PDB file of C-alpha atoms and ligand atoms in Angstrom:
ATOM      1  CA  UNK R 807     -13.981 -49.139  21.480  1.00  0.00           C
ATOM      2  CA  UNK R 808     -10.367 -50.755  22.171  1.00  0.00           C
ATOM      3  CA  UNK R 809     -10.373 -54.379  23.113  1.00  0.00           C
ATOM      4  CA  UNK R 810     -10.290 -55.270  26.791  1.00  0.00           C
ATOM      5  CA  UNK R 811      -6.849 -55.847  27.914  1.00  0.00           C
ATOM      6  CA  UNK R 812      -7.311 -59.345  29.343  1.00  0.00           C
ATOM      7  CA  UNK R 813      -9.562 -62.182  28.029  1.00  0.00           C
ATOM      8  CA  UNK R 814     -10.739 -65.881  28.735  1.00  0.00           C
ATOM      9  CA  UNK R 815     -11.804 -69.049  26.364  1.00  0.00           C
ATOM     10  CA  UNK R 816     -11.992 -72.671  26.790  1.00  0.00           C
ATOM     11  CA  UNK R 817      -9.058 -74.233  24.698  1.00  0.00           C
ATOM     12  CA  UNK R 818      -7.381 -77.205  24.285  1.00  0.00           C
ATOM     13  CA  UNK R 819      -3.470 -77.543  23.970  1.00  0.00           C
ATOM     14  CA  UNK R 820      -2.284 -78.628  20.829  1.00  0.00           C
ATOM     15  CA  UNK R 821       1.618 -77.742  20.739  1.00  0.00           C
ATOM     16  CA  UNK R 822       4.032 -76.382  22.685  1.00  0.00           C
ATOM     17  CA  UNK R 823       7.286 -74.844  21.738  1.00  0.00           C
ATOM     18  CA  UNK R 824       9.981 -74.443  23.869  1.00  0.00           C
ATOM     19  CA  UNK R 825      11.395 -70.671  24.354  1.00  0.00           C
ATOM     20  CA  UNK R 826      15.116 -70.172  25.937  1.00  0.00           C
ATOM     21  CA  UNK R 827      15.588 -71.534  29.464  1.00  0.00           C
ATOM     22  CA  UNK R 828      12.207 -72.290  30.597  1.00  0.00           C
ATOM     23  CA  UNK R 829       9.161 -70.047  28.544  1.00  0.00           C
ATOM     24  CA  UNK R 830       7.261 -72.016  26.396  1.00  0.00           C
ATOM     25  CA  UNK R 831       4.987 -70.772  23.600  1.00  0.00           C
ATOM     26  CA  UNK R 832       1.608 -72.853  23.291  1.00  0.00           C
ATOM     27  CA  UNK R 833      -0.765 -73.264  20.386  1.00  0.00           C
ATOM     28  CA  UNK R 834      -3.966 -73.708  21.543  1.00  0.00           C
ATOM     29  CA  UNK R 835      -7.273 -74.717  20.109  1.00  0.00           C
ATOM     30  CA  UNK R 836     -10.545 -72.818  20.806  1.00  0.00           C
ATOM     31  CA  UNK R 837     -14.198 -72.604  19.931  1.00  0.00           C
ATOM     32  CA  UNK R 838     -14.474 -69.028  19.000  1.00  0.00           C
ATOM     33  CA  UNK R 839     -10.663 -68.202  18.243  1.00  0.00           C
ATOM     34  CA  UNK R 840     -10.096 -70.907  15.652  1.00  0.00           C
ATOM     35  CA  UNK R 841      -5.971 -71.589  16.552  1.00  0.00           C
ATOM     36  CA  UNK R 842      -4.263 -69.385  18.648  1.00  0.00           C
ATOM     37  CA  UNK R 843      -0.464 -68.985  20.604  1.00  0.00           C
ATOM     38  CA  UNK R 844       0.050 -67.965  23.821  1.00  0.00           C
ATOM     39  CA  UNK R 845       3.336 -66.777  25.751  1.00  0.00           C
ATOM     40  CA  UNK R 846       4.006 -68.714  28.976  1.00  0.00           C
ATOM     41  CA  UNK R 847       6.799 -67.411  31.052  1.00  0.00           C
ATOM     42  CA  UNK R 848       8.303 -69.860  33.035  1.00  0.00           C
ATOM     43  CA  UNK R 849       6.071 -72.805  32.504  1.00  0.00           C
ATOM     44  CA  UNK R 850       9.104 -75.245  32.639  1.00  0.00           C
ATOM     45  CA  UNK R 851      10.313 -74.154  35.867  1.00  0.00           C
ATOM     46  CA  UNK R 852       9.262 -76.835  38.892  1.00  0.00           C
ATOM     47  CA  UNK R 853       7.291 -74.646  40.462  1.00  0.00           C
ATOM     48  CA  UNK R 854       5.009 -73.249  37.469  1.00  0.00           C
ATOM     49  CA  UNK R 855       1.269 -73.204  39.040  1.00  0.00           C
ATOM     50  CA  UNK R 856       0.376 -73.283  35.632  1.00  0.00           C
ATOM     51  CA  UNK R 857       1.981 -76.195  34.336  1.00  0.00           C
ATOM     52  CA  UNK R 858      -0.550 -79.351  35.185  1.00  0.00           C
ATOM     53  CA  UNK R 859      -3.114 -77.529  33.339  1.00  0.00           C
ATOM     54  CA  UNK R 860      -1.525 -76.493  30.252  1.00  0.00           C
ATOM     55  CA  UNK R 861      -0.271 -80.348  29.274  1.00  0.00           C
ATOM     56  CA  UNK R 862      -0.975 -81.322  25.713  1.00  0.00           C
ATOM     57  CA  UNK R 863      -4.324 -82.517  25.035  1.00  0.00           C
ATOM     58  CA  UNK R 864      -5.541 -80.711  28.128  1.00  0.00           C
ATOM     59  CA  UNK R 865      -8.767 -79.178  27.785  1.00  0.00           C
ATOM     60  CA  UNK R 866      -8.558 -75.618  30.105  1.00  0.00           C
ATOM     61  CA  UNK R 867     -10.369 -72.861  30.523  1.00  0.00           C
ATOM     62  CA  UNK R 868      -6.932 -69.914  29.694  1.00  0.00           C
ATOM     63  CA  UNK R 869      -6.895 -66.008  30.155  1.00  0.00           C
ATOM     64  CA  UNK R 870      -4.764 -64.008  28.266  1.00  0.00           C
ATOM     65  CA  UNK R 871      -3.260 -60.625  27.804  1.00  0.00           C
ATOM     66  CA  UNK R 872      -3.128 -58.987  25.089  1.00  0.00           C
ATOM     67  CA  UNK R 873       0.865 -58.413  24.091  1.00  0.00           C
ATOM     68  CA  UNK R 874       2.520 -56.620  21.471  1.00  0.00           C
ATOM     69  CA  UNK R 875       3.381 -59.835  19.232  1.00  0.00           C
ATOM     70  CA  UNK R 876       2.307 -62.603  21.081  1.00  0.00           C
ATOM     71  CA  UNK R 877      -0.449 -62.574  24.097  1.00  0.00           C
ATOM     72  CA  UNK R 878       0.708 -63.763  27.605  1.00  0.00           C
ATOM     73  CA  UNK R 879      -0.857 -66.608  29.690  1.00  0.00           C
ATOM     74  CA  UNK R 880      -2.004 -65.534  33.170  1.00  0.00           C
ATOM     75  CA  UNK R 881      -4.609 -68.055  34.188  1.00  0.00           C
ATOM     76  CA  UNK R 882      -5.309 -71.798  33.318  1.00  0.00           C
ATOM     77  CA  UNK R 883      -7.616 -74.249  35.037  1.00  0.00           C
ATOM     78  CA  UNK R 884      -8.055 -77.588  33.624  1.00  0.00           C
ATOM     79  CA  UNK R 885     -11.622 -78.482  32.735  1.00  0.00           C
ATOM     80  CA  UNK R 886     -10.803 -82.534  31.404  1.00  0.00           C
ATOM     81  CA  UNK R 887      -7.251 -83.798  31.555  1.00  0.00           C
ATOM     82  CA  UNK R 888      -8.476 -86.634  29.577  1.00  0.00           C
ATOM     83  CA  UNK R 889      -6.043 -88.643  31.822  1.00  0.00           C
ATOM     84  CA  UNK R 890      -7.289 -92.279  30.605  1.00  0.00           C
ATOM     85  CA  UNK R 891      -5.491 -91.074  27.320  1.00  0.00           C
ATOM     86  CA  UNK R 892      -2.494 -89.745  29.010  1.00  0.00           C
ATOM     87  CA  UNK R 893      -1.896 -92.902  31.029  1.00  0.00           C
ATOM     88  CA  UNK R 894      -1.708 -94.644  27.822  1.00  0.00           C
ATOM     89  CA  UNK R 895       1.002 -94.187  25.607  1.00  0.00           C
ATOM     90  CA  UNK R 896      -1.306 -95.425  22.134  1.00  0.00           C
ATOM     91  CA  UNK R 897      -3.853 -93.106  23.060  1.00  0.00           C
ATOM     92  CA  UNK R 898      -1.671 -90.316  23.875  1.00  0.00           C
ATOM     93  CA  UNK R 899       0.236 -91.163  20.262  1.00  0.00           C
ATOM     94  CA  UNK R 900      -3.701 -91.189  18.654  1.00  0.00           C
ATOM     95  CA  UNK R 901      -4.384 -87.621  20.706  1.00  0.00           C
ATOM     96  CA  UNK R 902      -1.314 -86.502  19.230  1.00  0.00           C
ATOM     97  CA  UNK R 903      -2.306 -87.227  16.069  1.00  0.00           C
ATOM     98  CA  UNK R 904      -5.445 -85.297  16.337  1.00  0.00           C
ATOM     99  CA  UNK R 905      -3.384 -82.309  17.708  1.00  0.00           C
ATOM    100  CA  UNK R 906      -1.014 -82.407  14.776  1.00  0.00           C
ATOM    101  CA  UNK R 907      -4.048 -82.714  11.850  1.00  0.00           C
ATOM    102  CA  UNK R 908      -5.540 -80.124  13.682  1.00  0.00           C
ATOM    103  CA  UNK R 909      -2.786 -77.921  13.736  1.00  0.00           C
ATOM    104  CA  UNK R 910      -1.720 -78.995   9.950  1.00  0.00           C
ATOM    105  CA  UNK R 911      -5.307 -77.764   8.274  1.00  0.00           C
ATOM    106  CA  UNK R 912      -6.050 -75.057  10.064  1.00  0.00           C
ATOM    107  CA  UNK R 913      -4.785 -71.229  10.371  1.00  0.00           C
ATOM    108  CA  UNK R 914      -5.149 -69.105  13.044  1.00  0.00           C
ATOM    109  CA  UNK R 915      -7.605 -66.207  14.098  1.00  0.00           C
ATOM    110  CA  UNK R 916     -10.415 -68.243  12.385  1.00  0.00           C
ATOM    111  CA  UNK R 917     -13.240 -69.471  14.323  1.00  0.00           C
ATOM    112  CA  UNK R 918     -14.516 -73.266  14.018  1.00  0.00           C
ATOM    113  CA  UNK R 919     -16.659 -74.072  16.433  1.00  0.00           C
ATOM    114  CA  UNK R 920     -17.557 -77.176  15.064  1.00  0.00           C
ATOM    115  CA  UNK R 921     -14.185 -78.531  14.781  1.00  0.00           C
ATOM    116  CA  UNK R 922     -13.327 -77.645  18.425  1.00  0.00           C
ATOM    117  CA  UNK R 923     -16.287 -79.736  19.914  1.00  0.00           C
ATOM    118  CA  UNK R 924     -15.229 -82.543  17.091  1.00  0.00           C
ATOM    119  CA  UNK R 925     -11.626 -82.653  18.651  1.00  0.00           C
ATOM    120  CA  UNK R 926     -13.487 -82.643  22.433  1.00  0.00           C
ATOM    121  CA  UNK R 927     -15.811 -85.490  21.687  1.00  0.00           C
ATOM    122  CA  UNK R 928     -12.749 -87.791  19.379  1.00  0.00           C
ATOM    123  CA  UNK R 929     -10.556 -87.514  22.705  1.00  0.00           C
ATOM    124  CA  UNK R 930     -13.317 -88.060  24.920  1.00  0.00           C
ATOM    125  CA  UNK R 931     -14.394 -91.644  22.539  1.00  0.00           C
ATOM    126  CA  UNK R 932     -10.840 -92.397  23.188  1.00  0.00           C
ATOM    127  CA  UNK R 933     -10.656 -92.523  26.610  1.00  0.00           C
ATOM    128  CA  UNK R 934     -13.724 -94.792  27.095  1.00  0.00           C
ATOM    129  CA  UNK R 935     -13.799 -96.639  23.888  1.00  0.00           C
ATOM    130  CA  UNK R 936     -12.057 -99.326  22.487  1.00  0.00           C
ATOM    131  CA  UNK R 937     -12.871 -99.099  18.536  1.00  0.00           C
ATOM    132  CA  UNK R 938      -9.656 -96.423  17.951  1.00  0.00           C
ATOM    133  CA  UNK R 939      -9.634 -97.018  14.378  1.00  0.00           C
ATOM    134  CA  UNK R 940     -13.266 -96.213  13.499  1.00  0.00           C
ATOM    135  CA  UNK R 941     -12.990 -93.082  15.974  1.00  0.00           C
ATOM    136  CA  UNK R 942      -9.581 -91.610  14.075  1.00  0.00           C
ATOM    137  CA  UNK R 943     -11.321 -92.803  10.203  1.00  0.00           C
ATOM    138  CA  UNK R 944     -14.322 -90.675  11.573  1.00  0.00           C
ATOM    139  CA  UNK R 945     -12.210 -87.682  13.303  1.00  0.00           C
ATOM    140  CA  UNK R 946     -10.397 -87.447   9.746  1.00  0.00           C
ATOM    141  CA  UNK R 947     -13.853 -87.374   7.567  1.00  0.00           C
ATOM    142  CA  UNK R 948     -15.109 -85.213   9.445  1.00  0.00           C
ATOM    143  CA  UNK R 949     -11.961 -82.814   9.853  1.00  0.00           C
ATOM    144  CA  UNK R 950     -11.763 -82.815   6.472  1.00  0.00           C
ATOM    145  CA  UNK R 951     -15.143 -81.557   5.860  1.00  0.00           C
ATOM    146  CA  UNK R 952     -15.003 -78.933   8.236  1.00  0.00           C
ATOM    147  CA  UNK R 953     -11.723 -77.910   6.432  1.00  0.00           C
ATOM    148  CA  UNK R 954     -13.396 -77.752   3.039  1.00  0.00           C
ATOM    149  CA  UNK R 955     -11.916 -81.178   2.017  1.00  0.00           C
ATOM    150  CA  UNK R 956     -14.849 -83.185   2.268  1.00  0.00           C
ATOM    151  CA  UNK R 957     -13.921 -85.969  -0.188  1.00  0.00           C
ATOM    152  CA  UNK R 958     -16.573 -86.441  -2.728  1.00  0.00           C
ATOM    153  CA  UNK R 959     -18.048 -90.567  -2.061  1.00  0.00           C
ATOM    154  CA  UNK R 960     -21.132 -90.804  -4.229  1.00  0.00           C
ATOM    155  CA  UNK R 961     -20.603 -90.233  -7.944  1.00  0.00           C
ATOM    156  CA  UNK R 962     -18.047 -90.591 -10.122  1.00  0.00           C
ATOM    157  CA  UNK R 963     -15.796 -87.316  -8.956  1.00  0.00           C
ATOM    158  CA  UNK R 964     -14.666 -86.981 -12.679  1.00  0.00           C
ATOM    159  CA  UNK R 965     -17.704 -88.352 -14.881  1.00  0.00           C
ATOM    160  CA  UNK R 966     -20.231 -87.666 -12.667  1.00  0.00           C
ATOM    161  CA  UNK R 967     -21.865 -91.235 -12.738  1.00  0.00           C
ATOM    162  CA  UNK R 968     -23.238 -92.788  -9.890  1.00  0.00           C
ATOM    163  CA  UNK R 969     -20.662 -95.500  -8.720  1.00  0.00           C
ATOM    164  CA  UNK R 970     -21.199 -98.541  -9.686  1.00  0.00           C
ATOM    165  CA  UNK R 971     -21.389-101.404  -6.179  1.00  0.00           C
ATOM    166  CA  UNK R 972     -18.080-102.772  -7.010  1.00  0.00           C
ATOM    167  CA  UNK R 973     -14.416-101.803  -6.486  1.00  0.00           C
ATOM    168  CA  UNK R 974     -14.344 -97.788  -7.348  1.00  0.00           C
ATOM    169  CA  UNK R 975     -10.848 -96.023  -7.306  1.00  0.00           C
ATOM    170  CA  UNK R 976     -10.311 -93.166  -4.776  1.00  0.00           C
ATOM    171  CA  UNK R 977      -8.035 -90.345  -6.695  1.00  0.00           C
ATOM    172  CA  UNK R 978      -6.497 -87.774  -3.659  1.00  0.00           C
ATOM    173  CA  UNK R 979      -5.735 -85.306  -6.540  1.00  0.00           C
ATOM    174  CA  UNK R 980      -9.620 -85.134  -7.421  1.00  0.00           C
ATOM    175  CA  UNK R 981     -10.492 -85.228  -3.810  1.00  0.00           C
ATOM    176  CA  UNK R 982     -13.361 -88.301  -4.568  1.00  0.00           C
ATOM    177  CA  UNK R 983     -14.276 -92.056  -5.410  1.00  0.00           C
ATOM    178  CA  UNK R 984     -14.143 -92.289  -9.283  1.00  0.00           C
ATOM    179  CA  UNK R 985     -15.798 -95.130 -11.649  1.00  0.00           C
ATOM    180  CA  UNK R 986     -13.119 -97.804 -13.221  1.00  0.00           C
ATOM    181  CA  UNK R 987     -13.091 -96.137 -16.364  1.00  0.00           C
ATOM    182  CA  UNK R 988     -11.794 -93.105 -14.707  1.00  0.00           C
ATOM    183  CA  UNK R 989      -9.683 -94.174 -11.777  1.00  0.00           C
ATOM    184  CA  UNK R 990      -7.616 -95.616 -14.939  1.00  0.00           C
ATOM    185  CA  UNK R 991      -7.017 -91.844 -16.351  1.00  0.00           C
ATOM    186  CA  UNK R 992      -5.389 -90.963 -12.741  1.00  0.00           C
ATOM    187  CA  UNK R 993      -2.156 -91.614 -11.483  1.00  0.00           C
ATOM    188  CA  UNK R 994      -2.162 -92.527  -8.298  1.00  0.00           C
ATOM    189  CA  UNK R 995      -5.428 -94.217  -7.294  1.00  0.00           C
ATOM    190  CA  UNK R 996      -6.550 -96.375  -3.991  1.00  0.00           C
ATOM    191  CA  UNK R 997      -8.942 -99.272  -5.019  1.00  0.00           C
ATOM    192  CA  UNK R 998     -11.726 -99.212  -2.682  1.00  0.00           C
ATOM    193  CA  UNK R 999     -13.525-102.480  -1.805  1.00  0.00           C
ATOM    194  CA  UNK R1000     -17.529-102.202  -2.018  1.00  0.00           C
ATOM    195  CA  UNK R1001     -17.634-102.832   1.762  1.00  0.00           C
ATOM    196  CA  UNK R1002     -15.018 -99.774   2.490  1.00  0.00           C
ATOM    197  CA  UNK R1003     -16.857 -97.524   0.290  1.00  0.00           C
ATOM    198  CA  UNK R1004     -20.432 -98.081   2.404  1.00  0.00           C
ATOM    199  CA  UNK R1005     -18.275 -97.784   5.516  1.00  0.00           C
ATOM    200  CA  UNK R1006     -17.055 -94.041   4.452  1.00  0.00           C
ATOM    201  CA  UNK R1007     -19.970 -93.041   3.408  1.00  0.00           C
ATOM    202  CA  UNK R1008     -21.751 -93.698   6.897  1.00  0.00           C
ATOM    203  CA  UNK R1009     -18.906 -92.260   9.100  1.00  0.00           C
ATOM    204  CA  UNK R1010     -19.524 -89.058   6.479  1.00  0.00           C
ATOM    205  CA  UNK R1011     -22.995 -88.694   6.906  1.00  0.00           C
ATOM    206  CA  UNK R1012     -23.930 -89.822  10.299  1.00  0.00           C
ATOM    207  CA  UNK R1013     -23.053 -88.499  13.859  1.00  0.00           C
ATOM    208  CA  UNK R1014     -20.725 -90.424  15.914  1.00  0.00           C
ATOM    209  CA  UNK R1015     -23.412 -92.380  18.249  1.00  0.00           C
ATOM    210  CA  UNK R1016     -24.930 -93.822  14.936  1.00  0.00           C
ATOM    211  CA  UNK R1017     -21.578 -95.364  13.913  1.00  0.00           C
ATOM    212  CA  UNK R1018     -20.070 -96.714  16.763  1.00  0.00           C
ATOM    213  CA  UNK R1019     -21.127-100.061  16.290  1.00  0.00           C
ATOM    214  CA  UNK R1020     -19.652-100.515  12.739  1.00  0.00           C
ATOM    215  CA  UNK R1021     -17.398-103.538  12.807  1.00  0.00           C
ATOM    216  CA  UNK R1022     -14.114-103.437  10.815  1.00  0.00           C
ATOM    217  CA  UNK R1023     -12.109-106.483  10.577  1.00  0.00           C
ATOM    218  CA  UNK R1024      -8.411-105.863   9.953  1.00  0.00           C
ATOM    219  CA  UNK R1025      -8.398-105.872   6.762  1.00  0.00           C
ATOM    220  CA  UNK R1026     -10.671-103.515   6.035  1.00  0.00           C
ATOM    221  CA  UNK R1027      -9.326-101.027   8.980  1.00  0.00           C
ATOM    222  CA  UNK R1028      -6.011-101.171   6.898  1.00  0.00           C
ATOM    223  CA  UNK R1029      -7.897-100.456   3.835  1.00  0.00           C
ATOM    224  CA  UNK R1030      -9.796 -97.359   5.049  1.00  0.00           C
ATOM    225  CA  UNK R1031      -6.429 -96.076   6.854  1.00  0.00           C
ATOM    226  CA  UNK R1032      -4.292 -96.611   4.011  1.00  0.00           C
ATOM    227  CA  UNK R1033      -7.148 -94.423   1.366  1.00  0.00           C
ATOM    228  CA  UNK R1034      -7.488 -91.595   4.204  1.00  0.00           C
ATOM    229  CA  UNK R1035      -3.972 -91.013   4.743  1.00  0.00           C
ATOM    230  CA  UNK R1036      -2.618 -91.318   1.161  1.00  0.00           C
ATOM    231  CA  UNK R1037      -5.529 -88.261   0.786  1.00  0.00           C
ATOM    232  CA  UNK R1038      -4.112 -86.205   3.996  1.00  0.00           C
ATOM    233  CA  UNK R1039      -0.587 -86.650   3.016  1.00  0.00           C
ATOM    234  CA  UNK R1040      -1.659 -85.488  -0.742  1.00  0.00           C
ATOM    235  CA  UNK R1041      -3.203 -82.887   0.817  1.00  0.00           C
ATOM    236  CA  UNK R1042      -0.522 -81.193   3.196  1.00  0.00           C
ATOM    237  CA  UNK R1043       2.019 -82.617   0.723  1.00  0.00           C
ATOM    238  CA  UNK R1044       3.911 -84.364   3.266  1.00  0.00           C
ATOM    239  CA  UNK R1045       4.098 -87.094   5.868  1.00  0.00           C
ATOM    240  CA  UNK R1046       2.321 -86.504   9.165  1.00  0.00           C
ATOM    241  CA  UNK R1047       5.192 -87.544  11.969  1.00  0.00           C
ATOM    242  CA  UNK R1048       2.720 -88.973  14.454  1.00  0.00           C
ATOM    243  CA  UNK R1049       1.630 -91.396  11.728  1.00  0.00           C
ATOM    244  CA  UNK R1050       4.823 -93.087  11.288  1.00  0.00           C
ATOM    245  CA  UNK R1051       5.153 -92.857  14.957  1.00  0.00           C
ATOM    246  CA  UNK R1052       1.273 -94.624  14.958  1.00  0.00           C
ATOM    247  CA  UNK R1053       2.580 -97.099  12.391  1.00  0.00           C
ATOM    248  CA  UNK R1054       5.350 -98.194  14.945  1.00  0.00           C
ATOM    249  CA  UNK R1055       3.662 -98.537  17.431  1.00  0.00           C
ATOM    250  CA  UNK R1056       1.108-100.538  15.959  1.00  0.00           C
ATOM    251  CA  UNK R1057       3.703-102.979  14.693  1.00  0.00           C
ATOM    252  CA  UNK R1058       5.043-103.035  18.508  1.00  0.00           C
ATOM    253  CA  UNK R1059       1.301-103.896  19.222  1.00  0.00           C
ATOM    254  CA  UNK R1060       1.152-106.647  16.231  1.00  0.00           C
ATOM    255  CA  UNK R1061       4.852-108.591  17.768  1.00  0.00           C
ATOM    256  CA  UNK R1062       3.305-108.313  21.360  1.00  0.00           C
ATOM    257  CA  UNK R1063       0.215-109.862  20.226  1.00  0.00           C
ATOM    258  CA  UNK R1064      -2.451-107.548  21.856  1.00  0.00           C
TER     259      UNK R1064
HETATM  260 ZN1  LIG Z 801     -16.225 -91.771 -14.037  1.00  0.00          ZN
END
């Protein structure tokens, strides 16, 4: 039986590309599709009827038809603008984030479900939460799991050993927490404090609504966000943009004192 012509899914916007004078080509994220693009004719013209609900980071409900290379938008409606976010330009930078890890591990055509309602509920704790840097340590973990990177926190990821509770060594190129003796064989290792080690280890195993009250001071924020993003940059061997653009802003934040 040929496929039907047309087709709907729920789907959030993760990039968009500009095309010639005003087409844009849009890389959406959905829960049965896995990553998809989408051809939007005219979406930067003023009066695209399309436009307000295709904005990045908008979750939409999008029809499609099929095309040749790519398939062609012919229906949006937004179903959460997640407009606390977009009124906020940290938030927006975190979302933006999200949208760029998301694009970064993932290829298209291949359905994960679970990571699509993991993206919905991150951007939804954004919007009405004010611990950002235990949602984005959690987002990551749990991204990373769902890409097949789940790091490895309880034993010794080279000996095997159960870690000792002290400083352990987190090694991106073995993907895990190893013992001293080990982290020493390993070239570029993260010391991890006892304290960020539990804290991993409960944003790994535990849903989001047990975690939320975890308390991280600065230090150990910086800690957990330096370990996780020296393993995401090993990982997609190269800086993520928004991160530096993160770490600006952040600095912005710091002089401004708030
Ligand atoms: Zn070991």
């Amino acid at each position: 039986m040929p496929e039907p012509r047309d087709y709907k899914t729920e789907a959030i916007v993760i990039k968009k590309t500009k095309l010639g004078e005003a087409d844009t080509i849009l890389t959406f994220f959905t829960p049965h599709l896995g990553k998809i693009q989408g051809f939007a004719k005219s979406l930067r013209k003023p009066k695209s009827k399309m436009a307000g609900h295709l904005e990045l980071l908008t979750h939409s409900q999008v029809s499609f038809a099929r095309g040749k290379n790519l398939d062609t938008l012919i229906g949006s409606q937004t179903i959460n603008a997640f407009l606390p976010m977009k009124n906020d330009l940290w938030l927006t930078s975190c979302g933006l984030y999200i949208a760029e890890l998301v694009n970064q591990f993932t290829a298209e055509h291949q359905e994960h479900r679970t990571l699509f309602y993991l993206i919905l509920e991150t951007l939804e704790h954004l919007c009405r939460e004010n611990n950002h840097d235990l949602i984005l340590r959690y987002f990551e973990l749990h991204l990373l799991e769902q890409v097949g990177y789940r790091p490895q926190l309880r034993e010794c990821v080279t000996c095997h050993k159960e870690l000792e509770p002290a400083t352990n060594y987190f090694s991106p190129a073995t993907g895990g927490i190893s013992c001293p003796e080990c982290g020493q064989a390993h070239p570029q290792v993260y010391p991890l404090s006892l304290n960020a080690q539990k804290v991993l280890r409960l944003l790994q195993d535990h849903d989001f609504s047990q975690v939320t009250r975890v308390k991280m001071d600065p230090q150990l924020a910086d800690e957990l966000e330096k370990v996780i993003h020296g393993y995401l940059r090993y990982l997609l061997e190269r800086d993520l943009k928004s991160v530096a653009w993160l770490d600006t802003l952040r600095e912005q934040r710091v002089q401004l004192g708030n």
